[in-house]
Amino acid sequence: MGGYASWCFCDKDRALYVNRRISADLSRRGFVAGMAASMLSLVLPKIAGAQSASPPPPPAAPIVFTNFRLFDGQSAALRDGLTLTVEGDRVGRIERGQAAAAPASTDGRQVVDCGGRVMMPGLIDMHWHALLAALPIEAVLQGDFGYVYIAASAEAERTLLRGFTTIRDAGGPAFALKQAIDSDVISGPRVYPSGAMITTTGGHGDFRPLSDIPKAGGQISTIEKEGGAVIADTADEVRLRAREQLMQGASQVKIIGGGGVSTPRAPLDMVTFSEPQLRAAVETAGDWGTYVLVHAYTPESIQRSVSAGVQCIEHGHLMDDRTAALLAKSGTWLSIQPFYEGAIVPRPSPVREKQLEIIDATDGAYRLAKKHGVKTAFGSDLLFSQVLATRQGAMLAQLKRWYSAGEALTMATGGNGRLLALSDRRNPYPGKLGVLEEGAYADLLLVNGNPLENLELIADPAKSLSVVMKGGRFYKNTLAA
């Protein structure tokens, strides 16, 4: 693999020829798609959706921020009169006092005068699909997967510039994308990948055409080949599929516990895995030092998951009072999304009917979570539209219907960071995320205005964010101008 670094990409025809040969001659999904995306983004930077620039280099010297108001991701109160130093990819020191407001000090440090802006941790989205967010579902299911990776690499950069410095990918073959980001091939957020969603025959994520049924001779569907979802109908198959995702680098395992909205033939009220099958996933994840998140809307699917030892429920919109009380008592996380009409792509019936049912149930679910003190995380789950993907911050701003701005921002920073830490030994970024304290990753934003007074600022990142920093690197810095 190392030999590719010495190739010259100045000859577009040659690079395109090489890309075609790799796509034609090799069948390994992650390698083909990842290399195709990487090469085309380097060779053709002006094509629609390509990366606009290479990732910035690591900082050559400490960076000292001064003259800011600090929201640290843990307390809703702003702190003033501080200096924050970034050393490498971490927060070095947070001290009382102000450094000299100059472009650089005599000891080589870069000093940044924040002009009284609010500094806060980078945002975390706990339910994002990096390969599915910005493309129509038809392109994902029927198009060339190399194109899907190219589009995803562009969307990764846009996600980062919206202020989301970390995402938990809740299902999809995001391993190559994560590798490209971590190795500085492209810009994007930190990625906690789940790999393929593990579902049952007929469950949410089983997008096979009826012509592919019955499944015979070990034949697998296109979506299984590409790594979007895999089917398991026994406890042993669940263990196998979970281990396959962990082997590829999953930081947690995604299980489908019931029906879903976007799968036409999976009604919301269905239940997929039995409790022993769910327990097989939990035990397997535990053997690898991590946890299971379960897609579940209904009381039955949620309760069954909690009984099996699942540590995080995704969605939960149709839960009842008893189920919310169970979540609170067990300490199980609820990763729920503030769905509203403007956050979905209207689909034909019966999908449309399911969309409306979930939207109508959203308010009640959040009220139950607050009533019982359920540990609640923020995620957006925006799918299949580049226009909707831009509303990631607007989804966060919807939390003002149930929470103060401080509570919402704490949920999307420090709270989500605590949930990420459940990946334990499989944690790809073992430092603290979602908080600004000494030793934490230097993922931070500078906001023009006070988001603790006006949460809508997060919905307009192009205007509201002066600085986006991830790992001590400036990915956006309008103060420099």
XYZ file of C-alpha atoms in Angstrom:
481
model
C 0.000 0.000 0.000
C 2.833 2.406 0.813
C 3.990 2.528 -2.817
C 0.970 4.526 -3.869
C 2.283 7.577 -2.045
C 4.966 8.128 -4.688
C 2.594 8.188 -7.668
C 2.071 11.449 -9.519
C -1.543 12.552 -9.969
C -0.842 15.510 -12.248
C -1.791 13.505 -15.344
C -5.578 13.221 -15.179
C -5.891 10.702 -18.012
C -3.356 8.399 -16.398
C -4.992 8.689 -12.987
C -8.424 7.969 -14.423
C -7.028 4.941 -16.241
C -5.473 3.639 -13.010
C -8.746 4.211 -11.176
C -10.657 2.213 -13.817
C -8.137 -0.637 -13.605
C -8.374 -0.791 -9.826
C -12.169 -0.769 -9.981
C -12.191 -3.479 -12.656
C -9.465 -5.769 -11.327
C -10.070 -5.767 -7.571
C -13.204 -6.886 -5.787
C -12.517 -5.920 -2.197
C -15.325 -3.506 -1.324
C -13.570 -1.171 1.086
C -10.359 -0.989 -0.957
C -12.091 -0.320 -4.261
C -14.484 2.279 -2.982
C -12.011 3.975 -0.672
C -9.207 4.196 -3.240
C -11.584 5.377 -5.955
C -12.877 8.147 -3.753
C -9.416 9.138 -2.592
C -7.858 9.279 -6.072
C -10.688 11.098 -7.739
C -10.889 13.677 -4.977
C -7.168 14.359 -5.457
C -7.203 14.358 -9.240
C -10.456 16.178 -9.857
C -10.900 18.608 -6.960
C -13.451 20.698 -8.834
C -15.952 17.957 -9.643
C -19.327 18.221 -7.969
C -19.051 17.224 -4.326
C -15.274 16.813 -4.224
C -13.180 18.015 -1.308
C -12.305 21.706 -1.537
C -8.840 21.440 -0.017
C -6.414 19.091 1.661
C -6.663 18.798 5.452
C -4.604 21.412 7.284
C -1.204 20.415 8.692
C -0.723 19.796 12.413
C 0.111 22.922 14.431
C 3.820 23.667 14.504
C 3.660 25.376 17.913
C 1.208 25.805 20.782
C -1.877 27.921 20.063
C -3.091 30.259 22.799
C -6.712 31.433 22.752
C -7.540 34.546 24.693
C -10.492 36.935 25.164
C -13.300 34.352 24.962
C -16.235 33.140 27.040
C -16.005 29.403 27.760
C -18.803 26.837 27.577
C -16.960 23.674 28.589
C -19.610 21.074 27.648
C -20.374 20.228 31.268
C -21.829 23.354 32.876
C -24.313 25.738 31.267
C -22.597 28.706 32.944
C -20.089 30.655 30.848
C -16.658 31.337 32.301
C -14.714 34.503 31.525
C -11.164 35.733 31.970
C -9.439 32.566 30.792
C -6.617 31.565 28.481
C -6.738 28.184 26.738
C -3.610 26.650 25.240
C -3.708 23.933 22.583
C -0.660 21.700 22.463
C -0.635 19.206 19.610
C -4.096 17.653 19.342
C -5.035 18.247 23.001
C -6.048 21.043 25.306
C -2.886 21.789 27.232
C -3.832 24.341 29.873
C -6.823 26.449 30.861
C -5.675 29.285 33.089
C -6.872 32.535 34.565
C -5.570 35.643 32.858
C -5.125 36.915 29.332
C -2.205 36.397 26.966
C -0.941 39.222 24.804
C -3.347 39.760 21.906
C -0.824 39.507 19.088
C -0.491 37.184 16.062
C 2.448 35.437 17.703
C 4.352 35.798 20.930
C 8.096 35.920 21.301
C 8.357 32.238 22.254
C 6.804 31.056 19.003
C 3.279 30.449 20.266
C 0.387 31.611 18.119
C -1.958 33.847 20.107
C -5.569 34.096 18.942
C -7.733 36.967 20.198
C -11.290 35.597 20.128
C -12.919 39.013 20.363
C -15.237 38.056 23.204
C -16.833 35.155 21.301
C -18.153 32.030 22.984
C -15.811 29.042 22.816
C -17.432 25.614 23.053
C -16.543 21.976 22.357
C -17.113 20.560 18.902
C -20.595 19.091 18.489
C -21.229 15.319 18.455
C -23.967 13.630 16.406
C -24.757 10.205 17.850
C -26.896 9.012 14.940
C -25.378 9.912 11.588
C -25.027 7.808 8.446
C -21.940 9.164 6.723
C -22.514 7.287 3.456
C -26.285 7.730 3.351
C -26.930 11.284 4.517
C -26.547 13.260 1.302
C -27.544 10.852 -1.489
C -31.027 9.763 -2.642
C -31.869 6.253 -1.526
C -32.003 5.130 -5.167
C -28.356 6.139 -5.670
C -27.309 4.211 -2.574
C -29.199 1.034 -3.423
C -28.709 1.004 -7.195
C -25.680 3.154 -8.036
C -21.956 2.420 -8.181
C -20.623 2.326 -4.650
C -17.451 4.153 -5.645
C -19.670 7.175 -6.338
C -21.265 6.756 -2.914
C -17.818 7.037 -1.299
C -16.919 10.114 -3.337
C -20.135 11.832 -2.291
C -19.571 10.768 1.322
C -16.072 12.257 1.372
C -17.481 15.625 0.301
C -20.280 15.417 2.842
C -17.751 14.567 5.558
C -16.037 17.907 5.034
C -19.367 19.741 5.103
C -20.322 17.907 8.291
C -17.128 19.088 9.973
C -17.646 22.673 8.845
C -21.132 22.608 10.362
C -19.346 22.225 13.699
C -19.839 18.483 14.155
C -16.323 17.338 14.921
C -17.404 13.796 15.855
C -20.132 11.472 14.589
C -21.184 7.976 15.549
C -21.996 6.228 12.296
C -25.151 4.250 13.050
C -24.922 1.807 10.166
C -23.066 1.548 6.877
C -19.621 0.676 5.474
C -17.873 3.752 6.861
C -14.560 2.029 7.605
C -12.704 3.295 4.503
C -14.094 6.811 5.001
C -12.903 6.830 8.610
C -9.459 5.629 7.513
C -9.242 8.362 4.877
C -10.130 11.019 7.460
C -7.791 9.693 10.151
C -4.890 9.423 7.688
C -5.435 13.002 6.388
C -6.499 12.006 2.886
C -9.719 14.008 3.330
C -11.222 16.359 5.910
C -14.061 15.179 8.104
C -15.237 14.500 11.637
C -14.032 11.744 13.904
C -15.998 8.607 13.048
C -17.180 5.916 15.442
C -18.226 3.223 12.921
C -20.841 0.549 13.586
C -20.394 -1.231 10.281
C -23.333 -3.053 8.755
C -26.646 -2.997 10.589
C -27.476 -6.524 11.737
C -31.099 -7.346 10.988
C -33.377 -10.333 10.419
C -35.117 -11.539 7.296
C -37.835 -8.969 6.673
C -36.488 -6.586 9.292
C -35.592 -2.940 8.849
C -32.606 -2.795 6.515
C -33.663 -5.850 4.494
C -34.027 -4.023 1.171
C -33.885 -7.155 -0.987
C -36.297 -7.253 -3.918
C -38.861 -10.021 -3.655
C -37.178 -11.685 -6.620
C -34.242 -12.511 -4.309
C -36.487 -14.556 -2.024
C -35.990 -17.317 -0.988
C -32.353 -16.934 -0.116
C -30.628 -20.031 -1.479
C -27.127 -21.428 -1.796
C -25.513 -18.808 0.407
C -26.341 -16.016 -2.030
C -26.298 -12.583 -0.433
C -27.948 -9.376 -1.556
C -26.241 -6.275 -2.920
C -26.703 -4.307 0.296
C -25.044 -7.143 2.231
C -22.134 -7.223 -0.221
C -21.644 -3.468 0.147
C -21.824 -3.630 3.937
C -24.928 -1.552 4.551
C -26.819 -4.293 6.379
C -26.457 -8.014 7.011
C -29.114 -10.612 7.789
C -28.927 -12.989 10.754
C -31.765 -15.287 11.848
C -30.159 -17.323 14.648
C -28.094 -16.507 17.713
C -25.015 -18.045 16.111
C -25.509 -15.931 12.980
C -25.813 -12.846 15.188
C -22.488 -13.679 16.824
C -20.863 -14.226 13.436
C -22.154 -10.966 11.941
C -21.197 -8.990 15.048
C -17.688 -10.403 14.984
C -17.376 -9.555 11.284
C -18.125 -5.894 12.011
C -15.766 -5.776 14.977
C -13.069 -7.467 12.907
C -13.345 -4.645 10.360
C -12.971 -1.983 13.033
C -16.454 -1.309 14.413
C -16.325 0.634 17.668
C -19.798 -0.624 18.615
C -22.375 -3.014 17.138
C -25.698 -1.913 15.596
C -28.643 -4.323 15.904
C -32.112 -3.830 14.401
C -34.674 -4.607 17.074
C -37.851 -3.792 15.157
C -39.390 -2.227 12.083
C -38.188 0.999 10.503
C -39.416 3.920 8.474
C -37.391 3.700 5.266
C -37.785 -0.065 4.705
C -41.172 -0.435 2.980
C -41.951 -4.003 4.091
C -40.858 -3.668 7.747
C -43.857 -2.349 9.759
C -43.029 -0.233 12.783
C -44.808 -2.571 15.185
C -42.802 -5.673 14.256
C -40.149 -7.152 16.564
C -37.098 -8.829 15.064
C -34.650 -10.612 17.358
C -35.570 -12.734 20.354
C -34.084 -11.906 23.738
C -31.502 -14.752 23.522
C -30.448 -13.504 20.074
C -30.049 -9.965 21.387
C -28.092 -11.323 24.330
C -25.762 -13.085 21.895
C -24.928 -9.692 20.375
C -24.424 -8.104 23.797
C -22.122 -10.926 24.910
C -20.113 -10.779 21.697
C -19.669 -7.019 21.936
C -18.706 -7.398 25.585
C -16.077 -9.981 24.651
C -14.551 -7.312 22.409
C -14.803 -4.641 25.106
C -17.628 -2.594 23.639
C -21.437 -2.313 23.531
C -24.562 -2.751 21.407
C -26.955 -0.075 20.187
C -30.409 -1.264 19.129
C -32.764 0.365 16.631
C -36.127 0.172 18.436
C -39.276 2.286 18.352
C -41.910 0.290 20.250
C -42.267 -0.604 23.941
C -41.903 -4.328 23.240
C -38.687 -3.989 21.229
C -37.192 -1.575 23.768
C -38.109 -3.712 26.777
C -36.745 -6.858 25.159
C -33.473 -5.056 24.398
C -33.092 -3.768 27.953
C -33.752 -7.267 29.330
C -30.949 -8.580 27.090
C -28.475 -6.068 28.529
C -28.368 -3.564 25.656
C -26.795 -0.272 26.751
C -28.190 2.123 24.143
C -31.574 2.386 22.416
C -31.789 4.270 19.130
C -35.026 6.196 18.466
C -37.602 5.015 21.052
C -40.262 7.403 19.764
C -43.200 5.042 20.389
C -42.281 4.162 23.983
C -44.850 4.378 26.771
C -44.575 5.514 30.383
C -43.608 2.079 31.687
C -40.855 1.736 29.097
C -39.399 5.160 29.888
C -39.349 4.224 33.581
C -37.515 0.998 32.694
C -34.890 2.902 30.702
C -34.288 5.238 33.624
C -34.088 2.422 36.192
C -31.688 0.346 34.095
C -29.470 3.309 33.198
C -29.858 2.524 29.487
C -29.085 5.391 27.130
C -31.788 6.741 24.800
C -30.340 8.165 21.594
C -33.397 9.915 20.182
C -33.885 12.352 17.297
C -36.118 15.474 17.327
C -37.915 14.627 14.093
C -40.141 17.219 12.470
C -41.672 17.626 9.025
C -38.765 19.645 7.623
C -36.235 16.949 8.561
C -37.455 14.167 6.282
C -37.732 13.445 2.587
C -41.414 12.655 1.987
C -41.692 9.130 0.623
C -44.655 7.336 -0.970
C -47.006 5.304 1.225
C -46.585 3.174 3.302
C -43.278 4.833 4.183
C -44.986 8.221 4.386
C -47.488 6.921 6.928
C -44.652 5.675 9.117
C -42.829 9.009 8.816
C -45.875 10.880 10.066
C -46.422 8.402 12.904
C -42.894 8.963 14.211
C -43.114 12.752 13.854
C -46.402 12.775 15.771
C -44.872 10.670 18.559
C -41.691 12.738 18.980
C -43.046 15.267 21.477
C -44.470 12.590 23.765
C -41.258 10.587 23.755
C -39.129 13.550 24.800
C -41.616 14.453 27.544
C -41.456 10.914 28.908
C -37.655 10.932 28.801
C -37.584 14.173 30.796
C -40.257 12.992 33.229
C -38.304 9.879 34.190
C -34.785 11.306 33.916
C -33.665 8.982 31.124
C -30.052 9.436 30.006
C -30.701 11.080 26.636
C -28.331 11.649 23.725
C -28.722 13.804 20.625
C -28.577 12.448 17.092
C -30.031 13.702 13.827
C -30.489 10.628 11.561
C -30.849 12.826 8.465
C -31.004 10.632 5.381
C -31.004 10.609 1.598
C -30.839 14.350 0.844
C -27.962 16.806 0.539
C -30.418 19.617 1.338
C -31.579 17.946 4.539
C -28.009 17.151 5.583
C -27.355 20.889 5.844
C -30.021 21.025 8.586
C -27.939 19.018 11.050
C -27.572 22.059 13.313
C -31.228 22.937 12.824
C -32.105 19.494 14.173
C -30.111 20.283 17.304
C -31.893 23.626 17.609
C -35.218 21.717 17.704
C -34.298 20.567 21.204
C -35.387 24.000 22.466
C -38.934 22.570 22.451
C -38.034 20.508 25.538
C -34.728 21.804 26.905
C -32.955 25.016 27.678
C -30.178 25.949 25.264
C -27.623 25.011 27.909
C -29.184 21.591 28.437
C -29.345 20.945 24.682
C -25.724 21.936 24.084
C -24.516 19.931 27.073
C -26.364 16.914 25.644
C -24.729 17.344 22.214
C -21.226 17.783 23.670
C -20.276 16.374 27.066
C -23.308 14.085 27.325
C -22.714 12.507 23.933
C -19.046 12.204 24.798
C -19.931 10.035 27.800
C -21.988 7.746 25.582
C -19.112 7.433 23.096
C -16.893 6.280 25.934
C -18.969 3.083 26.224
C -16.924 1.736 23.312
C -14.176 1.294 25.915
C -11.440 -0.979 24.505
C -12.683 -0.435 20.925
C -12.633 3.347 21.293
C -10.714 4.694 18.277
C -10.134 8.054 20.022
C -9.400 7.263 23.669
C -9.122 10.879 24.824
C -12.008 12.931 26.211
C -14.480 14.280 23.650
C -17.301 16.786 24.016
C -15.605 18.788 26.766
C -12.980 21.497 26.988
C -10.679 20.648 29.854
C -6.994 19.928 30.232
C -6.041 16.757 28.372
C -9.209 16.597 26.246
C -9.025 16.540 22.459
C -8.738 20.085 21.091
C -12.035 19.974 19.184
C -13.584 23.409 19.569
C -15.782 26.063 17.999
C -15.870 29.850 18.269
C -19.418 31.176 17.960
C -20.418 34.666 16.859
C -22.970 35.279 19.580
C -24.079 33.357 22.637
C -25.621 29.950 21.797
C -26.687 29.544 25.429
C -29.085 32.424 24.814
C -29.873 31.696 21.167
C -29.659 28.032 20.164
C -30.620 28.957 16.597
C -27.033 30.132 16.061
C -26.076 26.471 15.699
C -28.534 26.164 12.802
C -26.554 28.662 10.683
C -22.923 27.554 10.968
C -21.733 29.435 7.868
C -22.470 32.736 9.617
C -22.215 31.755 13.258
C -18.946 29.825 13.410
C -15.723 31.807 13.180
C -13.495 28.865 14.064
C -13.833 25.120 13.632
C -10.894 23.237 15.135
C -10.461 19.462 15.326
C -7.451 17.905 16.979
C -5.680 21.250 17.265
C -6.037 22.024 13.531
C -7.962 24.943 12.079
C -10.454 23.668 9.488
C -12.148 27.072 9.485
C -10.702 30.315 10.838
C -12.239 33.582 9.738
C -10.371 35.433 12.496
C -7.184 35.005 10.468
C -8.690 37.214 7.767
